[in-house]
XYZ file of C-alpha atoms in Angstrom:
775
model
C -20.992 -9.787 -12.801
C -22.989 -8.885 -15.882
C -22.432 -6.112 -18.367
C -24.704 -4.721 -21.010
C -23.857 -5.029 -24.695
C -21.981 -1.720 -24.524
C -19.607 -3.129 -21.916
C -20.972 -1.082 -19.010
C -21.364 -2.546 -15.525
C -25.010 -2.760 -14.475
C -25.555 -0.961 -11.192
C -28.932 -0.755 -9.442
C -29.646 1.345 -6.376
C -31.283 -0.708 -3.640
C -31.872 2.190 -1.251
C -31.635 5.820 -2.145
C -32.295 8.906 -0.098
C -32.442 7.604 3.466
C -33.342 10.143 6.147
C -30.199 11.927 7.303
C -30.323 10.751 10.934
C -30.973 7.129 10.067
C -28.380 7.224 7.366
C -25.743 8.618 9.698
C -26.558 6.080 12.386
C -26.133 3.146 10.002
C -23.036 4.628 8.422
C -21.336 5.217 11.743
C -22.138 1.736 12.963
C -20.402 0.086 10.007
C -17.774 2.450 8.695
C -17.358 5.413 11.039
C -18.003 9.040 10.105
C -19.076 9.795 6.502
C -21.402 12.040 4.560
C -24.775 10.697 3.367
C -27.453 11.939 1.003
C -31.097 12.165 2.139
C -34.389 12.322 0.314
C -34.574 16.087 -0.030
C -31.029 16.519 -1.401
C -30.279 17.119 -5.050
C -28.455 14.474 -7.022
C -24.835 14.231 -5.805
C -22.415 16.224 -7.938
C -18.938 15.302 -9.182
C -16.641 14.468 -6.281
C -19.442 14.219 -3.675
C -19.018 11.260 -1.326
C -22.244 9.699 -0.005
C -23.503 6.413 1.380
C -24.941 3.921 -1.108
C -26.246 0.376 -1.254
C -26.150 -1.100 -4.721
C -26.760 -4.365 -6.498
C -24.171 -4.779 -9.243
C -24.409 -7.119 -12.193
C -26.424 -10.268 -11.458
C -26.285 -10.176 -7.687
C -23.033 -8.703 -6.351
C -23.744 -6.291 -3.518
C -21.933 -3.158 -2.333
C -22.652 -1.013 0.703
C -20.550 1.934 1.755
C -19.190 5.237 0.545
C -19.643 6.095 -3.115
C -18.465 8.908 -5.418
C -18.486 9.501 -9.177
C -20.237 6.200 -9.929
C -17.700 4.033 -8.085
C -16.853 2.927 -4.537
C -14.755 5.597 -2.816
C -13.957 5.636 0.912
C -14.897 2.758 3.237
C -17.096 0.023 1.861
C -18.058 -3.608 1.801
C -18.375 -5.652 -1.408
C -19.885 -9.149 -1.504
C -19.536 -11.239 -4.664
C -22.029 -13.930 -5.612
C -19.277 -16.585 -5.449
C -18.759 -15.867 -1.722
C -15.676 -13.617 -1.901
C -15.908 -10.483 0.268
C -13.884 -7.303 0.767
C -14.286 -4.850 3.629
C -12.072 -1.792 3.782
C -10.885 1.289 1.947
C -11.615 2.128 -1.700
C -10.278 4.792 -4.024
C -11.913 5.499 -7.392
C -13.413 2.000 -7.570
C -10.237 0.146 -6.566
C -9.311 -1.419 -3.248
C -6.618 0.957 -1.970
C -5.506 1.326 1.647
C -6.283 -1.007 4.565
C -8.758 -3.798 4.068
C -9.650 -7.459 4.456
C -10.423 -9.891 1.645
C -11.913 -13.307 2.365
C -12.397 -16.315 0.103
C -15.210 -18.928 0.254
C -12.581 -21.522 1.230
C -11.981 -19.673 4.513
C -8.686 -18.101 3.431
C -8.219 -14.414 4.308
C -5.847 -11.545 3.582
C -5.753 -8.555 5.907
C -3.469 -5.622 5.270
C -2.595 -3.037 2.653
C -4.062 -2.862 -0.867
C -2.997 -0.713 -3.799
C -4.975 -0.284 -7.029
C -6.710 -3.616 -6.453
C -3.562 -5.580 -5.608
C -2.418 -6.961 -2.272
C 0.473 -4.540 -1.880
C 2.312 -3.430 1.278
C 2.324 -5.087 4.715
C -0.273 -7.796 5.133
C -1.170 -11.202 6.537
C -2.493 -14.095 4.457
C -4.035 -17.079 6.216
C -4.705 -20.077 4.002
C -7.638 -22.434 4.175
C -5.387 -25.166 5.627
C -3.939 -22.933 8.340
C -0.683 -21.755 6.765
C 0.070 -18.078 7.472
C 2.337 -15.473 5.849
C 3.057 -12.131 7.525
C 5.148 -9.596 5.699
C 5.574 -7.498 2.570
C 3.616 -7.863 -0.660
C 4.065 -6.346 -4.113
C 1.307 -6.787 -6.709
C -0.210 -9.921 -5.087
C 3.161 -11.594 -4.504
C 5.234 -12.021 -1.358
C 8.121 -9.640 -1.957
C 10.483 -8.267 0.693
C 10.778 -9.329 4.330
C 8.289 -11.861 5.660
C 7.749 -15.038 7.652
C 5.677 -18.055 6.744
C 4.215 -20.712 9.050
C 3.295 -23.770 6.985
C 0.347 -26.024 7.703
C 2.670 -29.036 8.156
C 4.670 -27.297 10.928
C 7.592 -25.930 8.877
C 8.598 -22.264 9.264
C 10.529 -19.743 7.150
C 11.616 -16.175 7.890
C 13.669 -13.998 5.596
C 13.650 -12.454 2.134
C 11.043 -13.101 -0.553
C 10.947 -12.151 -4.201
C 8.046 -12.614 -6.612
C 6.315 -15.047 -4.272
C 9.297 -17.288 -3.508
C 12.103 -17.383 -0.972
C 14.922 -15.337 -2.508
C 17.809 -13.630 -0.709
C 18.819 -14.522 2.852
C 16.554 -16.594 5.056
C 16.089 -19.320 7.629
C 13.921 -22.403 7.096
C 13.087 -24.759 9.971
C 11.487 -28.142 9.435
C 9.024 -29.603 11.941
C 11.584 -32.341 12.806
C 14.087 -29.739 14.053
C 16.393 -29.555 11.035
C 17.058 -26.017 9.826
C 18.889 -24.154 7.039
C 20.346 -20.632 7.288
C 21.728 -18.995 4.171
C 20.989 -17.777 0.701
C 17.972 -18.630 -1.447
C 17.021 -18.206 -5.072
C 13.640 -18.901 -6.708
C 12.423 -20.862 -3.677
C 15.478 -23.109 -3.357
C 18.581 -23.113 -1.187
C 21.107 -21.494 -3.499
C 24.465 -19.889 -2.678
C 26.352 -20.005 0.604
C 24.465 -21.624 3.482
C 24.453 -23.941 6.475
C 22.223 -26.946 7.086
C 22.033 -28.168 10.708
C 20.328 -31.476 11.466
C 18.566 -32.232 14.738
C 21.156 -34.986 15.449
C 23.990 -32.384 15.498
C 25.404 -32.976 12.023
C 25.852 -29.940 9.770
C 26.929 -28.930 6.269
C 28.594 -25.570 5.536
C 29.199 -24.593 1.948
C 27.640 -23.833 -1.407
C 24.238 -24.927 -2.661
C 22.580 -25.013 -6.044
C 18.876 -25.741 -6.667
C 18.410 -27.049 -3.137
C 21.431 -29.389 -3.046
C 25.108 -29.054 -2.022
C 27.171 -28.101 -5.084
C 30.773 -26.921 -5.075
C 33.067 -26.496 -2.067
C 31.653 -27.546 1.279
C 32.299 -29.234 4.628
C 30.165 -31.883 6.326
C 30.681 -32.187 10.103
C 29.475 -34.892 12.473
C 28.468 -34.290 16.069
C 31.503 -36.294 17.235
C 33.942 -33.824 15.594
C 34.871 -35.705 12.424
C 34.387 -33.900 9.113
C 34.639 -34.267 5.340
C 35.955 -31.446 3.103
C 35.663 -31.418 -0.667
C 33.800 -30.598 -3.841
C 30.169 -31.710 -3.717
C 27.888 -32.884 -6.504
C 24.980 -35.267 -6.846
C 26.940 -36.786 -9.742
C 29.362 -39.245 -8.054
C 31.907 -38.637 -10.848
C 32.218 -34.977 -9.837
C 32.305 -35.663 -6.082
C 35.731 -35.658 -4.450
C 37.120 -34.751 -1.050
C 38.921 -35.845 2.109
C 37.552 -37.440 5.293
C 39.088 -36.382 8.642
C 38.135 -38.727 11.514
C 37.890 -37.449 15.065
C 39.688 -40.445 16.523
C 36.501 -41.732 18.087
C 35.940 -45.499 17.880
C 32.526 -44.700 16.370
C 34.147 -43.308 13.206
C 32.680 -44.811 10.046
C 35.495 -44.843 7.513
C 33.227 -46.512 4.938
C 30.884 -43.495 4.833
C 29.864 -42.438 1.292
C 29.314 -38.665 0.680
C 26.393 -39.537 -1.572
C 24.467 -40.511 1.579
C 23.979 -36.792 2.210
C 21.872 -36.600 -0.972
C 20.067 -39.924 -0.619
C 19.545 -40.042 3.180
C 20.323 -36.866 5.134
C 18.474 -34.470 2.797
C 15.528 -36.802 2.269
C 13.472 -35.133 5.006
C 14.504 -31.591 4.013
C 12.023 -30.812 1.256
C 10.741 -27.250 1.006
C 6.997 -27.135 1.561
C 5.195 -25.494 -1.393
C 3.058 -22.432 -0.725
C -0.712 -22.802 -0.977
C -1.935 -21.439 -4.306
C -4.400 -18.561 -4.203
C -7.508 -19.514 -6.189
C -8.218 -15.996 -7.440
C -6.603 -12.671 -6.574
C -8.578 -9.651 -5.344
C -7.401 -7.597 -8.322
C -9.004 -10.136 -10.659
C -12.367 -9.401 -9.014
C -12.189 -5.648 -9.564
C -14.552 -3.969 -12.004
C -13.443 -1.419 -14.563
C -15.634 1.290 -13.070
C -14.433 3.863 -15.613
C -16.569 1.991 -18.151
C -19.421 1.892 -15.718
C -22.287 4.297 -16.260
C -23.517 6.827 -18.707
C -23.206 9.617 -16.140
C -19.577 8.744 -15.549
C -18.806 8.934 -19.246
C -20.453 12.308 -19.560
C -18.351 13.594 -16.706
C -15.161 12.088 -17.990
C -15.003 12.999 -21.652
C -16.694 16.376 -21.862
C -15.982 19.826 -20.451
C -17.700 23.160 -21.036
C -15.877 25.857 -22.958
C -16.151 29.588 -22.294
C -18.577 29.927 -25.202
C -20.878 27.263 -23.778
C -19.823 24.579 -26.287
C -19.141 21.085 -24.995
C -15.597 19.861 -25.651
C -14.219 16.392 -24.967
C -10.989 16.085 -23.003
C -8.628 13.644 -24.645
C -4.998 12.705 -24.180
C -2.898 12.139 -27.283
C -0.729 9.061 -27.578
C 2.196 11.132 -26.362
C 0.297 12.261 -23.297
C -0.466 15.803 -24.504
C -3.970 17.234 -24.129
C -5.853 17.788 -27.347
C -8.906 20.057 -27.140
C -11.600 19.790 -29.741
C -15.295 20.673 -29.886
C -18.373 20.050 -31.967
C -19.369 22.884 -34.282
C -22.950 23.696 -35.154
C -22.630 21.655 -38.348
C -21.583 18.576 -36.410
C -17.943 18.652 -37.558
C -15.033 18.502 -35.159
C -13.229 21.782 -34.519
C -9.708 21.918 -33.042
C -8.520 24.732 -30.833
C -5.414 26.530 -32.107
C -4.826 24.161 -35.048
C -5.214 25.358 -38.607
C -6.675 23.285 -41.447
C -3.351 22.640 -43.149
C -1.663 21.237 -40.035
C -4.735 19.064 -39.316
C -4.829 17.495 -42.720
C -1.098 17.032 -43.098
C -0.256 15.695 -39.655
C 0.601 12.059 -39.018
C 2.214 10.073 -36.207
C 1.283 12.001 -33.103
C -0.592 14.787 -34.865
C -4.230 15.647 -34.359
C -4.971 14.532 -37.893
C -5.067 10.952 -36.645
C -7.999 11.617 -34.321
C -11.200 10.372 -35.927
C -14.699 10.149 -34.537
C -17.123 7.379 -35.301
C -20.894 7.729 -34.955
C -20.995 4.660 -32.776
C -18.515 6.255 -30.375
C -20.820 9.224 -29.869
C -23.891 7.069 -29.362
C -22.095 4.986 -26.729
C -20.526 8.034 -25.077
C -17.072 6.513 -25.598
C -13.980 8.624 -26.181
C -12.927 8.837 -29.844
C -10.298 6.363 -30.978
C -6.725 7.182 -31.882
C -5.882 6.005 -35.382
C -2.185 5.439 -35.901
C -0.250 3.388 -38.377
C 0.537 -0.169 -37.250
C 4.067 -0.757 -36.019
C 6.270 -2.058 -38.795
C 9.378 -4.173 -38.432
C 12.462 -2.016 -38.446
C 14.968 -2.119 -41.269
C 15.340 -3.450 -44.789
C 15.778 -7.169 -45.438
C 19.180 -7.878 -46.980
C 18.241 -9.870 -50.051
C 20.316 -10.825 -53.089
C 21.413 -7.694 -54.911
C 21.751 -5.650 -51.705
C 25.177 -3.995 -51.444
C 25.861 -5.806 -48.150
C 24.512 -9.200 -49.218
C 27.984 -10.799 -49.437
C 28.968 -9.290 -46.093
C 25.882 -10.861 -44.500
C 26.771 -14.272 -45.950
C 30.339 -13.930 -44.676
C 29.088 -13.003 -41.228
C 26.693 -15.954 -41.088
C 29.356 -18.392 -42.307
C 31.805 -17.093 -39.707
C 29.331 -17.283 -36.808
C 28.289 -20.806 -37.771
C 31.958 -21.829 -37.796
C 32.795 -20.100 -34.471
C 29.828 -21.358 -32.477
C 29.783 -24.840 -33.989
C 33.517 -25.458 -33.562
C 34.189 -28.116 -30.880
C 35.636 -26.598 -27.735
C 36.520 -27.963 -24.297
C 34.126 -27.256 -21.451
C 35.354 -24.283 -19.467
C 34.465 -23.081 -15.991
C 33.475 -19.488 -15.283
C 36.900 -18.905 -13.724
C 38.910 -17.900 -16.778
C 42.675 -17.519 -16.977
C 44.145 -14.086 -17.578
C 45.529 -15.289 -20.918
C 41.981 -15.694 -22.284
C 41.578 -11.891 -22.124
C 44.821 -11.079 -23.943
C 44.010 -8.760 -26.917
C 46.357 -10.939 -28.966
C 44.113 -13.929 -28.259
C 42.395 -14.174 -31.653
C 41.786 -16.876 -34.220
C 42.008 -16.306 -37.988
C 40.174 -18.648 -40.391
C 40.289 -18.615 -44.198
C 37.018 -19.105 -46.107
C 37.818 -19.853 -49.777
C 34.708 -20.252 -52.001
C 35.661 -23.859 -52.840
C 35.859 -24.756 -49.141
C 38.728 -26.134 -47.087
C 39.515 -28.763 -44.505
C 37.778 -26.667 -41.836
C 35.256 -24.602 -43.795
C 32.387 -25.476 -46.179
C 32.172 -24.320 -49.824
C 30.085 -21.156 -50.231
C 28.760 -18.741 -52.859
C 30.263 -15.593 -51.377
C 33.631 -14.020 -52.136
C 36.937 -15.182 -50.660
C 37.370 -13.783 -47.129
C 39.148 -14.236 -43.809
C 37.382 -14.415 -40.474
C 38.704 -13.329 -37.069
C 37.396 -14.270 -33.610
C 38.538 -12.001 -30.781
C 39.019 -13.681 -27.364
C 36.780 -16.616 -28.376
C 36.943 -18.381 -24.984
C 35.784 -15.229 -23.161
C 32.790 -14.606 -25.420
C 31.814 -18.288 -25.401
C 31.814 -18.122 -21.595
C 29.853 -14.857 -21.635
C 27.148 -16.534 -23.729
C 27.073 -19.346 -21.185
C 26.878 -16.810 -18.348
C 23.991 -15.009 -20.086
C 22.241 -18.394 -20.593
C 22.337 -18.199 -24.393
C 21.757 -21.593 -25.966
C 24.397 -22.144 -28.715
C 21.910 -23.785 -31.088
C 19.323 -21.020 -30.713
C 22.046 -18.398 -31.112
C 23.265 -19.973 -34.320
C 19.745 -20.378 -35.751
C 18.837 -16.752 -34.973
C 21.858 -15.352 -36.788
C 22.686 -18.035 -39.346
C 19.308 -19.611 -40.112
C 17.388 -19.426 -43.374
C 16.112 -15.910 -42.619
C 18.106 -12.911 -43.771
C 19.269 -10.125 -41.500
C 17.643 -6.666 -41.605
C 19.691 -3.514 -41.993
C 18.431 -0.459 -40.130
C 17.621 2.374 -42.503
C 20.366 4.779 -41.436
C 23.678 4.480 -39.604
C 24.000 5.761 -36.077
C 25.644 9.040 -35.128
C 29.012 7.275 -34.903
C 28.686 6.078 -38.504
C 28.181 2.462 -37.450
C 25.599 0.298 -39.218
C 23.138 -1.854 -37.321
C 21.659 -5.187 -38.335
C 18.852 -7.112 -36.667
C 18.231 -10.839 -36.771
C 14.844 -11.772 -38.215
C 13.539 -12.828 -34.796
C 14.738 -9.489 -33.290
C 16.740 -11.265 -30.587
C 20.179 -9.996 -31.559
C 21.604 -6.744 -32.877
C 24.857 -6.599 -34.838
C 26.787 -3.327 -34.874
C 29.770 -2.494 -37.074
C 32.635 -0.991 -35.087
C 35.591 1.286 -35.544
C 39.035 -0.040 -34.670
C 39.171 2.332 -31.675
C 35.935 0.870 -30.259
C 37.316 -2.670 -30.600
C 40.394 -1.602 -28.650
C 38.215 -0.128 -25.885
C 36.144 -3.308 -25.594
C 39.231 -5.550 -25.485
C 40.872 -3.261 -22.918
C 37.862 -3.317 -20.589
C 36.907 -6.959 -21.261
C 38.356 -8.406 -17.991
C 36.581 -5.763 -15.876
C 33.374 -6.148 -17.953
C 33.424 -9.932 -17.487
C 33.902 -9.651 -13.721
C 31.164 -7.017 -13.492
C 28.450 -8.928 -15.363
C 29.387 -12.098 -13.519
C 29.118 -10.398 -10.122
C 25.816 -8.612 -10.839
C 23.234 -10.680 -12.674
C 20.883 -7.665 -12.777
C 23.431 -5.406 -14.435
C 21.881 -2.933 -16.874
C 24.906 -2.598 -19.158
C 24.745 -3.957 -22.701
C 25.256 -7.709 -23.060
C 28.003 -8.591 -25.570
C 27.918 -12.055 -27.157
C 30.705 -11.957 -29.718
C 33.400 -9.764 -31.304
C 34.488 -10.566 -34.857
C 36.085 -9.223 -38.028
C 35.586 -9.984 -41.728
C 38.560 -9.220 -43.991
C 37.884 -9.284 -47.703
C 40.722 -10.519 -49.905
C 41.866 -8.789 -53.064
C 43.101 -5.262 -53.650
C 40.627 -3.596 -51.273
C 41.699 -5.587 -48.173
C 38.610 -4.092 -46.486
C 38.058 -4.972 -42.822
C 34.621 -4.890 -41.195
C 34.636 -5.289 -37.415
C 31.393 -5.923 -35.539
C 29.996 -6.873 -32.153
C 26.877 -8.969 -31.454
C 24.602 -7.701 -28.668
C 21.229 -8.517 -27.162
C 18.236 -6.494 -28.376
C 16.464 -4.935 -25.383
C 13.199 -4.549 -27.290
C 12.838 -8.176 -28.351
C 9.550 -8.775 -26.556
C 6.080 -10.170 -27.066
C 4.768 -6.689 -26.231
C 4.742 -3.845 -28.719
C 7.045 -0.981 -27.763
C 4.895 2.139 -28.117
C 7.460 4.722 -27.024
C 11.245 4.628 -26.784
C 13.663 7.140 -25.261
C 17.461 7.530 -25.256
C 18.433 9.437 -22.074
C 21.853 10.895 -21.230
C 21.125 13.712 -18.812
C 22.466 16.393 -21.179
C 20.364 19.026 -22.943
C 22.408 20.288 -25.917
C 20.977 18.742 -29.082
C 18.906 16.295 -27.070
C 15.639 16.523 -29.003
C 14.522 14.450 -31.960
C 15.257 16.076 -35.301
C 12.131 14.581 -36.882
C 9.023 16.674 -37.483
C 6.129 15.574 -35.296
C 4.286 14.099 -38.286
C 7.084 11.533 -38.782
C 7.357 10.364 -35.172
C 6.182 6.780 -34.761
C 6.732 3.949 -32.236
C 10.104 3.168 -33.875
C 11.359 6.738 -33.339
C 13.918 7.072 -30.550
C 13.118 10.235 -28.613
C 15.644 12.064 -26.417
C 15.998 13.850 -23.095
C 14.064 17.008 -23.966
C 11.288 14.918 -25.566
C 10.712 12.952 -22.348
C 7.298 13.630 -20.816
C 7.034 10.852 -18.217
C 8.337 9.993 -14.777
C 8.850 6.256 -14.235
C 7.533 5.118 -10.854
C 8.889 1.749 -9.691
C 7.600 -0.399 -6.837
C 9.680 0.060 -3.662
C 11.589 -3.231 -3.896
C 12.346 -2.709 -7.599
C 13.289 0.932 -7.037
C 15.832 0.068 -4.355
C 17.359 -2.596 -6.578
C 17.363 -0.159 -9.519
C 19.241 2.533 -7.555
C 21.839 0.055 -6.325
C 22.422 -1.321 -9.808
C 22.670 2.069 -11.548
C 25.292 3.084 -8.975
C 27.255 -0.130 -9.528
C 27.114 0.160 -13.318
C 28.092 3.843 -13.322
C 30.985 3.163 -10.929
C 32.209 0.463 -13.315
C 31.960 2.729 -16.379
C 33.611 5.614 -14.539
C 36.527 3.400 -13.516
C 36.931 2.303 -17.132
C 36.979 5.959 -18.267
C 33.790 5.523 -20.314
C 31.414 8.382 -21.148
C 28.632 9.224 -23.606
C 26.551 6.193 -22.582
C 22.786 6.460 -22.227
C 19.727 4.788 -20.731
C 17.537 3.267 -23.424
C 13.913 3.075 -22.241
C 10.925 1.424 -23.912
C 7.245 1.599 -22.913
C 4.357 -0.724 -23.684
C 1.110 0.937 -22.587
C -1.501 -1.282 -20.993
C -5.206 -0.767 -21.665
C -6.206 0.520 -18.225
C -5.450 4.078 -17.124
C -5.111 5.177 -13.517
C -5.495 8.556 -11.852
C -4.616 8.606 -8.179
C -5.302 12.294 -7.683
C -7.846 12.990 -4.950
C -9.426 15.976 -6.657
C -12.854 15.415 -8.234
C -11.672 16.970 -11.471
C -8.856 14.454 -11.761
C -11.089 11.536 -10.806
C -13.506 12.375 -13.594
C -10.996 13.368 -16.258
C -11.585 10.119 -18.138
C -8.145 10.213 -19.724
C -7.514 6.947 -21.496
C -4.254 5.088 -21.755
C -2.410 5.945 -24.964
C -2.915 3.183 -27.478
C 0.456 3.743 -29.068
C -0.226 2.524 -32.541
C -3.951 2.800 -32.786
C -6.468 0.000 -33.037
C -5.913 -3.145 -31.073
C -6.430 -5.046 -34.311
C -3.426 -3.312 -35.821
C -1.181 -3.803 -32.796
C 1.590 -6.289 -33.437
C 1.771 -7.347 -29.789
C -0.761 -8.234 -27.083
C -2.117 -5.633 -24.666
C -2.362 -6.459 -20.990
C -5.570 -6.167 -19.011
C -5.516 -6.422 -15.207
C -6.458 -10.113 -15.379
C -3.632 -10.693 -17.889
C -1.245 -8.971 -15.510
C -2.361 -11.179 -12.621
C -1.876 -14.295 -14.714
C 1.579 -13.099 -15.772
C 2.559 -12.580 -12.138
C 0.984 -15.780 -10.819
C 2.403 -18.112 -13.482
C 5.874 -19.175 -12.217
C 6.976 -19.995 -15.781
C 6.646 -16.302 -16.622
C 8.379 -14.866 -13.555
C 11.727 -15.578 -15.138
C 10.841 -13.137 -17.930
C 10.444 -10.275 -15.414
C 13.814 -8.884 -14.387
C 15.232 -5.483 -13.602
C 14.790 -3.602 -16.876
C 12.960 -6.428 -18.669
C 9.153 -6.876 -18.883
C 8.623 -4.840 -15.698
C 4.983 -4.034 -14.831
C 4.980 -0.484 -13.455
C 3.418 2.977 -13.731
C 4.457 6.163 -15.471
C 3.285 9.674 -14.595
C 2.709 12.260 -17.291
C 4.795 15.464 -17.035
C 4.451 18.835 -18.740
C 7.309 21.293 -19.356
C 6.912 24.964 -18.620
C 6.745 27.068 -21.766
C 9.073 29.700 -20.245
C 11.939 27.223 -19.762
C 13.291 25.833 -23.028
C 15.874 23.463 -21.541
C 13.861 22.186 -18.565
C 15.205 18.651 -18.133
C 12.271 17.158 -16.187
C 8.711 18.382 -16.599
C 6.179 19.078 -13.876
C 4.155 16.015 -12.684
C 0.469 16.161 -13.668
C -1.016 13.398 -11.500
C -2.039 11.391 -14.619
C -0.751 7.815 -14.373
C -0.539 5.004 -16.925
C 0.142 1.327 -16.328
C 2.949 0.113 -18.577
C 5.385 -2.692 -19.200
C 8.825 -1.096 -18.879
C 12.150 -1.944 -20.511
C 15.486 -0.185 -19.897
C 19.219 -0.741 -20.316
C 22.501 1.218 -20.357
C 23.854 1.257 -23.920
C 26.743 2.740 -25.959
C 29.393 1.895 -23.388
C 32.422 1.837 -25.707
C 33.300 5.548 -25.914
C 36.278 6.399 -23.739
C 37.352 9.924 -22.912
C 40.171 10.074 -25.469
C 41.909 13.104 -26.956
C 39.166 13.645 -29.553
C 36.497 13.863 -26.844
C 38.665 16.222 -24.788
C 39.031 18.502 -27.814
C 35.282 18.281 -28.496
C 34.593 19.303 -24.902
C 36.982 22.249 -25.109
C 35.544 23.454 -28.443
C 31.861 23.172 -27.466
C 32.469 24.744 -24.047
C 33.181 28.044 -25.807
C 29.804 27.927 -27.566
C 27.467 26.264 -25.049
C 27.011 25.693 -21.357
C 29.720 23.074 -20.509
C 27.246 21.206 -18.289
C 24.774 20.784 -21.176
C 27.078 19.038 -23.668
C 27.559 15.305 -23.906
C 31.382 15.197 -24.074
C 32.536 15.657 -20.471
C 34.970 13.916 -18.135
C 33.782 10.384 -17.133
C 33.473 11.345 -13.458
C 31.382 14.409 -14.281
C 29.401 12.418 -16.864
C 28.622 9.676 -14.349
C 27.412 12.181 -11.732
C 25.236 14.088 -14.215
C 23.797 10.839 -15.646
C 22.887 9.515 -12.197
C 21.405 12.821 -11.058
C 19.122 12.876 -14.105
C 18.163 9.196 -14.007
C 17.267 9.428 -10.303
C 14.969 12.365 -11.106
C 12.993 10.507 -13.781
C 12.959 7.099 -12.031
C 11.211 7.434 -8.659
C 9.674 5.180 -6.030
C 5.958 4.602 -6.504
C 4.379 5.888 -3.317
């Protein structure tokens, strides 16, 4: 597929203007009813659908319905490498029912969406293996069954291309497993039944028995115990049936070395290249398309480009007679003084006009948040104390503990004090900071939480206590707490009031059980709770908690929102000129709807309900959903109207030039590689690195406190991040008084301080209006 030096796809008409009758006959024979253009017609206008046969690039061939310089309707595309697609198209992307075939003989027949295999479909591999079921973005996801080329068979749940959930796998020799799966392995509670009548009932981990389980023989004898491939951890009791065939010398390790030898899971055939990786970016395709997409005629006859600002708002500007750019409704002063999202950042280059490309957005590059705490900073000693204390706590030898903790570990009185004199002691090293005492709250619980959250102790210690200094965020939060970030952005440290510490310790048992039960929980992850007490006359105490940083990612966060579902005071207090990618916007600033794939959306709804139930039971309120967006390069518009198809709105670039972006931007091929590479699947979880779409919304000017704007039909592909934060505010007497006081002045439903039950309902109602299923 060749492109010219301007990046446009080369398209050549093979046949144009067939006679109407002949054209209809051919069209009906291949695709059914459609409209065609004949020799006497004028050139097709915007939105007109007609039959076309075109040679694209250096030999690719398309025949079928065509509109606005891209395939649209039913069509057939043949690539020079032998791949072929026959089916429905929408705005240049395979969308709807279709069939894709590979040169190897493999085929996929079913639903497509925006170029991806997405929906119900059947894939037949070149070696004869077949999968029938649900797909999401090229991956098996949902219910489906797979017949393997070697005779094995699986039916059940899939997730991101692997068996995950509940399912049944049957081997060609008659053995079969029924139970839970995770990442393509038997994992959780399940039953293995062998063709000779033997069976194992119990727990599995990574495809092998692990934990409590029972092995039964066909003659009625059985063995009950704790299972492990490590003989030292294996123990149990053998119960013979009384049959003379009983083998009392049987070794449980035979299950691993003999019985499970023929029970290997057959790997799925790898797809050589996905249909979405073959799709052209038709929006960059012809000069006529560009003219349609970036210009519109004004009432005075002038030609004005249509352009979306980084925040999704339309900016109208035209070319004056002197060649300068004129802005509608914006005076000179506001143009010259605006920054951030303002129109003053829009600049035109001569080369852009020559190539008919939209003008670029010029924004400042994203800078690292906060000020590095170097020597001389007022909190330099506090940082050293914190790092010394963490190094001591994490590095201190401790017995291995299971995830089943005793109630005593959660006792608020369970804390360890350590003295840190400058000259050092038997347990602490000498240091250059002041004399201080260090307190660890519930150390066993937080050590186990780090283990549960898969935090490596060495990495944790290096992030916080390495050679790099912490960074202090420029201003304290609304609560008066200060925030510090590790240099690698992985962890956030927040100073806490005594009341917040009490809330966390009070809810710690319920929090531990909740995050252990739901690995996809959206609530903040806590890694440690500590206190530094300075000696001397001041006797100052600084309490702080260590949390995960949601926005620690390889992708630049272009927009961030803090959403509560309340309207009073829920707009940013910054002037528009000062808003940048590090600005946290609020409810009334939100101008997107987040559209999640069906499987993700269902999981999202379940998890939000679980998390809100937990917070409601713990009498917590004032929490919020923190959301971050990384905009991908490619924009989508799924509207069927010709005006929408030719709007040419580009994806917001967030912080301007790609060269200035501090993180990579994802193209469609990048996205495919991210999804196909199993090593990267682990990085995609509910709320973390989620590929999805957002739809632009616009608020009505006659409704000041409209919580959710009207959908516009303009979609952007993004990487989405979200989490429930600020979960340590209980509904105490101060919040009850705040509610009573503000209720006299404002609408009681609009203020943040409300009863936890009412808060939970309002939060869910709002979140389920801005997070929707992508249909």
